[in-house]
Amino acid sequence: MKLLDVRRLITEIDSARVVDDVSFHVDAGETYALLGESGSGKSMTALSLMRLLPDGGRVSSGAVELDGENVLRLPEQEMRRVRGGRMAMIFQEPMLALNPVIKIGEQIGEALALHQGLGGRAARAAARGLLDAVGVPDAARRLDTYPFELSGGLRQRVMIAMSLAGEPRLLIADEPTTALDVTIQAQVLDVLRKLKAERQMGMLLITHDLGVVAENADRVGVMYAGELVEQGERDAFFAAPQHPYSRMLFEALPRPGDDGRLTTIPGQVPRLDRPLEGCRFAPRCPFAFARCRDESPGWQTINGQQVRCHLAGTLPAGTPPAFAARVHAVQTPQPLLQVDGLKVHFPIRRGLFQRTAGYVRAVDDVSLTIQVGRTLALVGESGCGKTTVGKALLRLIEPTAGSIVLGGETITARNAASLRRQAQMVFQDPFSSLNPRMRVADVLLEGMDALGVGAARDRRDVVAQLLQQVGLPDDAGGRYPHAFSGGQRQRIAIARALAVSPRLVICDEPTSALDVSVQAQILNLLKDLQDRLGLAYLFITHNLAVVEYLAHEVAVMYLGRIVEQGTAADLLHAPRHPYTQALVSAVPRIEAHRDVGGTRLSGDQPSPLNPPKGCHFNPRCPQASDIC
Ligand code: SF4
């Protein structure tokens, strides 16, 4: 059973939420470390548990259960017995906790009288025993000294001894060694470790020092601006911290052999007395994108660690020392998707023994790049292989060759499912892409459940947000797909893709089955979502008017190959390849009553089973010459 269970704790000081929706637990015999910079809310969390908040402070909601009893509900008189009794606290500066004009023996005796009813000789003997337990040398004599006569390390030990007078089940240690020399720090931490093990106490250790956490904690919670942003087992946390803030804390550490400047975390913890939107770390985060500024990230579980970051699990992996280089790499944007030499060849089997008689080269050596928050349109006639590219990227079709790197990770057959969180697909036909027997809410929940996105209890709320985001009515979740129009179904399909918070959405002709007015709504929606969420799109289409509206970059595909790539502005207004020129001039325009002329294509696209020799486009190209 949990010794301490803190649930959704919110603490306010005047108008500032200094602890915001914090939940964690501490088991008997374990040390849970709360880590973070000053101002992150660690100490306020501890003071909230003790109900020792400064003037103007109050716990406005949440529960703090100690052995199953919510101490927030106890009358103050009972709380006084809990404080220093079942739950004790030691502070950074012992002089603030010790009375300078009372001898140490008396001060410990008072605590023993209050919590154990001891007095006289029994109290003196017990006080001596406690000083022995915390390693104060010559304990009998020290009982008759004043705090100012002791060194910092001894004063800290005395305070620990005093905190043990009530035989606490939980010891809260708030930066207990920050004011001490490193050698004394090691001794005091040894004492705390020994006491915890002997007495099976739970310990809440508050510190900004990663070294202290590494040596003493069983589990770790990282706080930033009043919120917990990462929690997990110590070893997993140290092997691979997941949150950008945690990683930057590591990077700021001096390491043996470092000769350059240390990495700093730019900026400061934000003020908490103002409304905060989105991720609170966004102003300091090198990975922040549009969505981070609008939407507060929910909890996600990555390798057993809980993380609050929109990019959880998608940041480049690596141990902390390797991280700095990557942070700098991200500051100079890296492609979100990098495809090199992608081939998809389908074997043609013939005869009784189904021998391979040849290959359909549906995709033949395609290379593409998409940056975070950008749209690459993949354009071409039907049968050119563009949909196959989209499916191969998600490994819905197995590629024959080539590499696909998404968010810094190579997609292989093994990790394809897990990477599907980062990339989702919206298909052409909204009528057949939704299961008619599932209610819309269940359609949206299916992906979240399968990929373990967010906390299960929050998923219904996420569904409501998604429906709102794509402009569907509140009650849409309870209805079946057949109750919706084509445009609305495509909105449902988009919401389904967004449900797992992807970074890349592959849209395969998503508006080609829709009326032009509905198409405009869906295109506007996709653009809005990109601005708000920082999504990247691979937009597969044959419609150049749509490309002009939505795309930043364009790749033109013909018979399995990319024939021209460039920015949308360059490619649409000054196409170089004869095929692109032909496509552009074929776009019907309102001003078509003026004869715009241009290149016209003749004939059909040849079969990819038997593509023409040389340039695949040569049989249809008005400019073809011998060399082609
Ligand atoms: Fe950075 Fe965005 Fe993650 Fe916040 S949610 S930590 S800003 S990447």
XYZ file of C-alpha atoms and ligand atoms in Angstrom:
636
model
C 0.000 0.000 0.000
C 1.131 3.525 -0.733
C 2.512 5.281 2.322
C 1.955 8.744 0.879
C -0.468 9.288 -1.959
C -0.685 12.801 -3.375
C -3.468 13.256 -5.880
C -4.117 16.269 -8.099
C -2.744 18.700 -5.553
C -3.290 22.375 -6.335
C -1.770 25.048 -4.085
C -2.216 28.773 -4.552
C -0.342 31.659 -3.032
C -2.367 34.793 -3.541
C -3.258 34.498 -7.228
C -0.351 32.243 -8.243
C -0.812 28.489 -8.677
C 2.516 27.377 -7.297
C 1.604 23.693 -7.344
C -0.646 22.728 -10.209
C -2.331 19.350 -10.416
C 0.556 17.362 -8.958
C 0.148 13.620 -8.296
C 2.739 11.152 -7.042
C 3.174 8.550 -4.330
C 5.876 7.339 -1.952
C 6.022 3.739 -0.716
C 7.360 2.668 2.669
C 11.127 2.174 2.517
C 11.589 4.110 -0.722
C 12.964 7.525 -1.590
C 11.074 9.608 -4.097
C 13.070 12.608 -5.292
C 11.444 15.804 -6.502
C 13.904 17.486 -8.830
C 13.837 20.953 -10.393
C 15.229 24.495 -10.387
C 14.274 26.985 -7.700
C 10.796 28.302 -8.303
C 9.643 25.014 -9.798
C 7.280 24.312 -6.879
C 9.171 21.500 -5.098
C 9.305 23.134 -1.688
C 5.738 24.427 -1.965
C 4.647 20.862 -2.653
C 6.398 19.736 0.546
C 4.957 22.603 2.590
C 1.489 21.802 1.247
C 1.829 18.223 2.525
C 2.808 19.548 5.952
C 0.167 22.303 5.796
C 2.864 24.810 6.586
C 2.249 27.253 3.749
C 3.339 30.879 3.993
C 0.810 33.711 4.427
C -1.657 33.913 1.552
C -1.096 30.243 0.687
C -3.796 27.571 0.589
C -4.303 24.111 -0.826
C -7.272 24.695 -3.099
C -7.884 21.092 -4.139
C -6.508 17.570 -4.191
C -5.806 14.887 -1.620
C -2.747 14.047 0.497
C -3.220 10.607 2.019
C -0.793 9.330 4.609
C -1.459 5.665 5.335
C -4.851 6.124 3.704
C -5.868 9.176 5.752
C -6.341 12.511 3.965
C -4.331 14.921 6.126
C -5.783 17.911 4.316
C -9.077 17.212 6.062
C -7.678 16.929 9.609
C -8.434 19.684 12.137
C -5.344 21.792 12.861
C -4.976 20.293 16.353
C -4.712 16.767 14.988
C -2.452 17.977 12.226
C -0.011 19.193 14.866
C 0.385 15.622 16.054
C 0.925 14.392 12.503
C 3.525 17.100 11.846
C 6.746 15.970 13.467
C 4.991 12.712 14.315
C 4.025 10.444 11.429
C 5.301 13.003 8.935
C 8.452 14.987 9.682
C 10.409 17.502 7.699
C 14.013 18.653 7.644
C 15.086 21.874 5.989
C 18.058 23.233 4.115
C 19.062 25.601 6.875
C 18.929 23.926 10.305
C 19.405 27.197 12.178
C 15.913 28.205 11.046
C 14.431 25.073 12.573
C 16.478 25.004 15.810
C 15.891 27.465 18.628
C 19.223 29.275 19.135
C 18.699 29.912 22.860
C 17.694 26.397 23.945
C 20.170 23.559 24.483
C 19.996 20.708 22.038
C 19.071 18.080 24.618
C 16.077 20.151 25.679
C 14.913 20.766 22.120
C 14.987 17.060 21.248
C 13.396 16.342 24.661
C 10.453 18.623 23.801
C 9.820 16.719 20.601
C 10.039 13.394 22.489
C 7.565 14.678 25.086
C 5.098 15.793 22.428
C 5.191 12.688 20.292
C 6.171 9.900 22.694
C 5.125 11.324 26.069
C 8.652 10.921 27.440
C 10.084 13.177 30.148
C 13.011 13.495 32.556
C 15.731 10.896 32.320
C 13.899 8.770 29.828
C 13.701 11.723 27.432
C 17.391 12.518 27.939
C 18.387 8.919 27.284
C 16.210 8.775 24.183
C 17.673 12.101 22.930
C 21.146 10.718 23.349
C 20.146 7.568 21.482
C 18.852 9.685 18.586
C 22.093 11.703 18.421
C 23.990 8.414 18.340
C 21.723 7.144 15.582
C 22.513 10.149 13.363
C 26.240 9.840 14.038
C 26.845 12.836 16.324
C 30.126 12.056 18.078
C 30.293 12.448 21.864
C 26.501 12.577 22.032
C 26.204 12.809 25.821
C 28.196 16.028 25.947
C 26.478 17.567 22.880
C 23.129 17.384 24.645
C 24.231 20.371 26.739
C 25.421 22.582 23.899
C 23.597 25.352 22.005
C 23.079 25.074 18.203
C 25.546 27.896 17.443
C 28.310 25.845 19.090
C 28.000 23.155 16.404
C 29.257 22.974 12.835
C 26.782 23.030 9.916
C 27.031 19.261 9.440
C 26.387 18.567 13.118
C 23.458 20.978 13.213
C 21.942 19.146 10.257
C 22.365 15.838 12.094
C 20.730 17.326 15.182
C 17.774 18.413 13.107
C 17.494 14.913 11.625
C 17.622 13.486 15.165
C 14.820 15.831 16.188
C 12.727 14.836 13.204
C 13.085 11.180 14.274
C 11.622 11.905 17.732
C 8.088 11.248 16.465
C 9.179 8.000 14.757
C 7.961 9.307 11.418
C 6.639 7.044 8.684
C 7.499 9.718 6.122
C 10.493 12.034 6.207
C 10.447 15.063 3.934
C 13.963 16.321 3.343
C 13.996 19.715 1.609
C 17.470 20.315 0.131
C 18.929 18.789 3.320
C 22.550 19.086 2.219
C 22.642 22.128 -0.025
C 24.318 24.314 2.585
C 26.981 21.724 3.436
C 30.450 20.979 2.127
C 30.540 18.041 -0.215
C 32.249 15.728 2.302
C 29.731 16.575 5.036
C 26.940 16.240 2.492
C 28.053 12.679 1.821
C 28.013 11.855 5.546
C 24.538 13.336 6.084
C 23.165 11.504 3.052
C 24.677 8.266 4.373
C 22.848 8.850 7.652
C 19.547 9.432 5.861
C 19.974 6.286 3.740
C 20.797 4.179 6.785
C 17.839 5.496 8.786
C 15.458 4.970 5.932
C 16.521 1.358 5.546
C 16.507 0.594 9.302
C 13.147 2.209 9.978
C 11.470 1.433 6.640
C 10.577 5.100 6.346
C 9.387 6.627 3.126
C 11.421 9.642 2.120
C 10.477 12.586 -0.047
C 13.786 14.114 -1.072
C 13.629 17.591 -2.555
C 16.700 18.671 -4.433
C 18.037 20.435 -7.490
C 21.117 18.198 -7.467
C 21.130 15.329 -9.978
C 24.057 13.695 -8.177
C 22.086 13.554 -4.925
C 19.149 12.056 -6.811
C 21.362 9.471 -8.530
C 22.758 8.190 -5.242
C 19.677 8.321 -3.087
C 16.411 8.089 -5.004
C 14.431 5.028 -6.010
C 12.086 7.041 -8.175
C 12.259 10.568 -9.542
C 9.722 13.293 -10.353
C 10.838 16.384 -12.270
C 8.959 19.607 -11.549
C 8.792 22.678 -13.712
C 6.752 25.843 -13.090
C 4.450 24.174 -10.581
C 3.830 21.041 -12.630
C 5.336 17.590 -12.672
C 6.707 17.030 -16.182
C 8.374 13.616 -15.855
C 8.260 10.702 -13.406
C 9.909 7.324 -13.443
C 12.270 4.809 -11.893
C 15.670 6.264 -11.154
C 17.658 3.941 -13.411
C 15.370 4.450 -16.392
C 15.408 8.190 -15.829
C 19.184 8.372 -15.713
C 19.570 6.081 -18.701
C 17.208 8.092 -20.909
C 15.501 11.202 -19.514
C 12.583 11.914 -21.796
C 11.450 15.471 -21.187
C 13.463 18.247 -22.876
C 13.735 20.003 -19.500
C 15.120 16.893 -17.802
C 17.609 16.448 -20.600
C 18.725 20.043 -20.386
C 19.260 19.665 -16.643
C 21.693 16.877 -17.484
C 23.375 18.971 -20.119
C 23.972 21.794 -17.669
C 26.038 19.446 -15.480
C 29.794 19.805 -15.607
C 31.382 16.492 -16.547
C 34.930 15.284 -16.145
C 36.937 16.234 -19.227
C 34.626 19.093 -20.237
C 36.746 21.938 -21.437
C 34.219 24.081 -23.270
C 31.390 26.195 -21.911
C 28.587 24.461 -20.095
C 25.205 24.283 -21.731
C 22.772 26.573 -19.974
C 18.997 26.536 -20.043
C 18.126 29.926 -21.495
C 15.487 32.086 -19.777
C 13.788 31.540 -16.457
C 10.953 29.621 -14.883
C 7.847 31.656 -15.853
C 5.917 33.729 -13.335
C 2.987 31.763 -12.025
C 0.738 34.686 -11.133
C -0.256 35.135 -14.761
C -2.360 32.844 -16.954
C -0.118 30.295 -18.676
C -1.086 28.650 -21.930
C 0.374 25.631 -23.626
C 3.516 23.943 -22.381
C 5.121 25.997 -19.628
C 8.585 25.037 -20.822
C 7.936 26.245 -24.394
C 9.765 29.619 -24.075
C 12.952 27.761 -23.107
C 12.545 24.578 -25.099
C 14.670 24.110 -28.222
C 12.084 21.701 -29.582
C 9.020 23.946 -29.140
C 6.680 24.214 -32.096
C 3.320 25.904 -32.686
C 1.279 23.349 -30.768
C 3.418 23.707 -27.646
C 2.343 27.323 -27.276
C -1.382 26.556 -27.487
C -1.900 23.185 -25.898
C -0.688 21.959 -22.562
C 0.794 18.486 -23.085
C -0.902 15.542 -21.334
C 0.849 12.584 -19.713
C 2.324 9.928 -21.963
C 4.101 6.750 -20.934
C 7.397 6.054 -22.692
C 9.366 2.966 -21.636
C 7.615 3.023 -18.251
C 8.421 6.714 -17.676
C 5.632 9.244 -17.570
C 6.299 12.390 -19.558
C 4.366 15.552 -20.321
C 5.606 16.662 -23.723
C 3.982 16.694 -27.142
C 7.155 15.172 -28.528
C 7.444 12.445 -25.907
C 9.097 9.388 -27.357
C 9.958 11.147 -30.588
C 12.983 13.164 -29.525
C 16.302 11.742 -30.650
C 17.228 8.926 -28.327
C 20.503 8.958 -26.491
C 22.195 9.187 -23.189
C 22.435 12.641 -21.695
C 25.996 13.440 -22.839
C 25.031 12.843 -26.454
C 22.126 15.179 -26.118
C 23.752 18.596 -26.358
C 24.834 18.102 -29.926
C 21.346 17.071 -30.792
C 19.790 20.100 -29.120
C 21.965 22.287 -31.305
C 21.084 20.200 -34.307
C 17.404 20.784 -33.631
C 17.978 24.505 -33.356
C 19.060 24.349 -36.990
C 15.991 22.485 -38.220
C 16.388 18.840 -39.137
C 13.970 17.144 -41.478
C 11.092 15.436 -39.749
C 10.949 12.869 -42.536
C 13.903 11.852 -44.676
C 13.320 9.236 -47.361
C 16.252 7.974 -49.420
C 16.191 5.631 -52.381
C 12.739 4.210 -51.631
C 11.753 1.341 -53.904
C 8.584 -0.704 -53.930
C 8.674 -3.489 -56.495
C 5.822 -5.984 -56.677
C 6.758 -9.403 -58.075
C 4.715 -10.758 -60.967
C 4.200 -14.484 -60.545
C 3.322 -16.805 -63.380
C 2.800 -20.462 -64.080
C 2.030 -23.474 -61.968
C 4.891 -22.834 -59.591
C 4.227 -19.129 -59.332
C 7.725 -18.261 -60.483
C 8.635 -14.591 -60.441
C 8.417 -13.459 -64.046
C 9.226 -9.792 -63.465
C 8.495 -6.815 -61.247
C 6.115 -3.894 -61.261
C 8.359 -1.009 -60.268
C 5.620 1.014 -58.586
C 8.123 3.197 -56.724
C 11.617 3.379 -58.121
C 14.295 5.227 -56.187
C 12.280 8.014 -54.578
C 13.932 10.451 -52.144
C 11.982 13.083 -50.202
C 12.412 15.424 -47.271
C 9.725 17.063 -45.115
C 10.492 19.625 -42.420
C 8.539 20.034 -39.186
C 5.334 22.028 -39.739
C 5.643 22.054 -43.570
C 3.607 20.520 -46.382
C 5.147 18.573 -49.221
C 2.734 17.860 -52.043
C 3.381 14.696 -54.009
C 1.791 15.267 -57.372
C 1.152 13.054 -60.367
C -1.449 11.248 -62.434
C -3.208 8.162 -61.136
C -0.991 5.115 -61.258
C 2.250 7.084 -60.899
C 2.971 5.441 -57.532
C 2.220 8.319 -55.148
C -0.220 6.411 -52.939
C 2.247 3.518 -52.808
C 4.884 5.942 -51.515
C 2.470 7.088 -48.753
C 1.692 3.528 -47.722
C 5.319 2.440 -47.842
C 6.273 5.313 -45.515
C 3.925 3.906 -42.888
C 4.985 0.383 -43.799
C 1.435 -0.474 -44.753
C 3.270 -1.820 -47.811
C 6.723 -3.313 -47.289
C 9.389 -1.351 -49.216
C 11.821 -3.284 -51.391
C 14.718 -0.946 -50.623
C 15.555 2.460 -49.219
C 15.599 4.125 -45.841
C 12.873 6.071 -44.052
C 13.919 8.192 -41.085
C 11.131 9.807 -39.067
C 11.891 12.128 -36.170
C 15.500 10.926 -36.140
C 14.557 7.236 -35.990
C 14.805 4.786 -38.871
C 11.500 3.028 -39.508
C 11.969 -0.692 -39.713
C 9.469 -3.525 -39.823
C 9.991 -3.930 -36.055
C 9.291 -0.388 -34.887
C 6.762 0.577 -37.559
C 3.759 0.149 -35.237
C 5.206 2.283 -32.480
C 6.259 4.958 -34.949
C 2.705 5.100 -36.231
C 2.094 7.444 -33.359
C 4.227 9.967 -35.155
C 2.723 9.516 -38.578
C -0.894 8.904 -39.514
C -2.765 8.649 -42.782
C -6.032 10.182 -43.992
C -7.435 8.302 -46.953
C -9.230 9.446 -50.060
C -12.594 7.900 -49.471
C -14.242 8.951 -46.224
C -17.062 6.482 -46.864
C -15.026 3.317 -46.763
C -12.259 4.364 -44.371
C -14.497 4.418 -41.264
C -15.934 1.284 -39.681
C -19.725 1.699 -40.067
C -20.390 -0.378 -36.928
C -18.379 1.807 -34.581
C -19.599 5.022 -32.999
C -17.436 8.022 -33.782
C -16.106 8.258 -30.209
C -15.005 4.619 -30.382
C -13.343 5.229 -33.757
C -11.286 7.973 -32.124
C -10.565 5.977 -28.982
C -9.411 2.906 -30.904
C -6.071 4.415 -31.971
C -5.416 5.991 -28.570
C -6.109 2.702 -26.800
C -4.004 0.670 -29.226
C -0.998 2.975 -28.961
C -1.459 3.784 -25.269
C -1.794 7.522 -25.863
C -2.354 9.542 -22.659
C -4.007 8.316 -19.473
C -7.021 6.058 -20.094
C -9.235 8.161 -17.824
C -8.507 11.313 -19.861
C -9.232 9.835 -23.266
C -12.957 10.675 -23.322
C -12.063 14.326 -22.726
C -9.556 14.129 -25.568
C -12.299 12.813 -27.880
C -14.460 15.852 -27.069
C -11.515 18.171 -27.777
C -10.759 16.430 -31.073
C -14.344 16.761 -32.280
C -14.270 20.413 -31.411
C -10.921 20.855 -33.127
C -12.218 19.488 -36.436
C -15.450 21.467 -36.213
C -17.906 18.678 -35.413
C -20.839 19.064 -32.987
C -20.451 17.909 -29.352
C -22.883 15.011 -29.780
C -21.033 13.594 -32.821
C -19.168 11.093 -30.647
C -22.332 9.107 -29.908
C -23.383 8.712 -33.555
C -22.398 6.282 -36.307
C -20.500 7.349 -39.474
C -23.544 6.901 -41.734
C -25.224 9.834 -39.965
C -22.651 12.227 -41.424
C -22.044 13.837 -44.819
C -18.879 13.159 -46.851
C -17.174 16.303 -45.595
C -18.054 15.519 -41.993
C -16.751 11.974 -42.388
C -13.482 13.337 -43.673
C -13.384 15.529 -40.540
C -13.876 12.384 -38.457
C -11.028 10.718 -40.363
C -8.809 13.721 -39.644
C -9.784 13.656 -35.957
C -8.926 9.939 -35.897
C -5.493 10.701 -37.290
C -4.962 13.508 -34.777
C -6.065 11.354 -31.835
C -2.570 9.941 -31.378
C -0.909 13.405 -31.644
C 1.114 12.641 -34.774
C 3.768 14.967 -36.146
C 3.242 13.936 -39.752
C -0.077 13.303 -41.490
C -0.092 11.645 -44.893
C -3.193 12.895 -46.713
C -3.991 10.748 -49.731
C -6.264 12.777 -52.019
C -8.403 13.676 -48.987
C -10.645 16.070 -50.871
C -10.974 14.431 -54.268
C -14.285 12.787 -53.368
C -15.768 16.015 -52.034
C -17.667 18.943 -53.520
C -15.605 22.018 -54.061
C -17.260 23.931 -51.192
C -16.669 21.059 -48.782
C -13.157 20.669 -50.176
C -12.461 24.296 -49.236
C -13.628 23.657 -45.662
C -11.393 20.614 -45.312
C -8.392 22.424 -46.804
C -8.954 25.344 -44.424
C -9.208 22.917 -41.545
C -5.936 21.210 -42.519
C -4.195 24.570 -42.751
C -5.549 25.700 -39.359
C -4.473 22.459 -37.744
C -1.005 22.835 -39.196
C -0.694 26.342 -37.779
C -2.022 25.342 -34.392
C -0.386 21.955 -33.952
C 2.788 22.316 -35.999
C 1.849 19.289 -38.137
C 3.769 18.319 -41.240
C 1.776 16.977 -44.203
C 2.647 14.772 -47.104
C -0.214 15.745 -49.360
C -0.794 13.277 -52.164
C -2.853 14.751 -54.958
C -3.328 15.177 -58.676
C -4.947 18.568 -58.132
C -2.500 21.409 -58.635
C -4.971 24.048 -57.458
C -4.987 22.342 -54.064
C -1.190 22.217 -54.134
C -1.019 25.952 -54.709
C -3.178 26.585 -51.654
C -1.599 24.189 -49.215
C 1.937 23.139 -50.132
C 5.281 24.663 -49.265
C 7.255 22.205 -51.380
C 6.220 19.999 -54.289
C 7.563 16.770 -55.730
C 6.243 15.676 -59.116
C 6.093 11.952 -59.715
C 5.908 10.116 -62.993
C 5.877 6.368 -63.371
C 7.478 5.574 -60.039
C 10.111 8.326 -60.108
C 10.345 11.906 -58.934
C 10.924 14.049 -62.011
C 11.003 17.512 -60.417
C 11.103 18.914 -56.877
C 11.124 22.447 -55.561
C 9.243 25.090 -53.646
C 5.591 25.415 -54.571
C 6.096 28.962 -55.851
C 8.986 28.031 -58.171
C 7.552 24.811 -59.418
C 4.060 26.066 -60.176
C 5.121 29.348 -61.750
C 8.287 28.269 -63.548
C 8.156 24.505 -64.032
C 11.294 23.082 -65.660
C 10.396 19.500 -66.454
C 8.220 19.041 -69.548
C 5.892 16.793 -67.550
C 5.406 19.430 -64.845
C 4.888 22.042 -67.536
C 2.215 19.835 -69.037
C 0.528 19.295 -65.664
C 0.544 23.007 -64.866
C -0.833 24.006 -68.203
C -3.565 21.355 -67.914
C -5.028 22.935 -64.764
C -8.431 24.331 -65.582
C -8.508 27.992 -64.574
C -11.297 30.485 -64.265
C -9.497 32.663 -66.770
C -9.403 29.720 -69.246
C -11.592 31.611 -71.663
C -8.325 33.333 -72.481
C -6.278 30.798 -74.404
C -3.434 30.074 -72.009
C -1.772 27.612 -74.372
C 1.163 25.640 -72.941
C 2.333 22.064 -73.222
C -0.347 19.429 -73.755
C 0.208 15.779 -72.970
C -0.723 13.091 -75.425
C -1.273 9.409 -74.737
C -1.516 7.608 -71.403
C 1.032 6.859 -68.752
C 2.832 3.612 -69.749
C 2.561 0.538 -67.536
C 5.061 0.396 -64.643
C 5.373 -3.311 -65.507
C 7.217 -2.419 -68.655
C 8.391 1.181 -68.409
C 9.995 2.859 -71.422
C 13.764 2.773 -71.643
C 15.713 5.939 -70.800
C 13.540 8.715 -69.450
C 10.176 7.203 -68.586
C 8.452 10.277 -69.967
C 10.057 10.222 -73.442
C 7.150 8.650 -75.419
C 4.852 11.526 -74.321
C 7.322 14.361 -74.168
C 7.032 17.014 -76.878
C 10.689 17.901 -76.304
C 12.130 14.348 -76.377
C 15.395 13.867 -78.289
C 17.628 10.857 -78.980
C 19.432 11.023 -75.684
C 16.106 10.657 -73.786
Fe 9.205 21.403 -25.562
Fe 6.831 21.315 -26.760
Fe 7.666 19.266 -25.289
Fe 6.968 21.518 -24.138
S 5.636 20.154 -25.273
S 8.715 20.332 -23.683
S 7.705 23.020 -25.595
S 8.559 20.037 -27.189
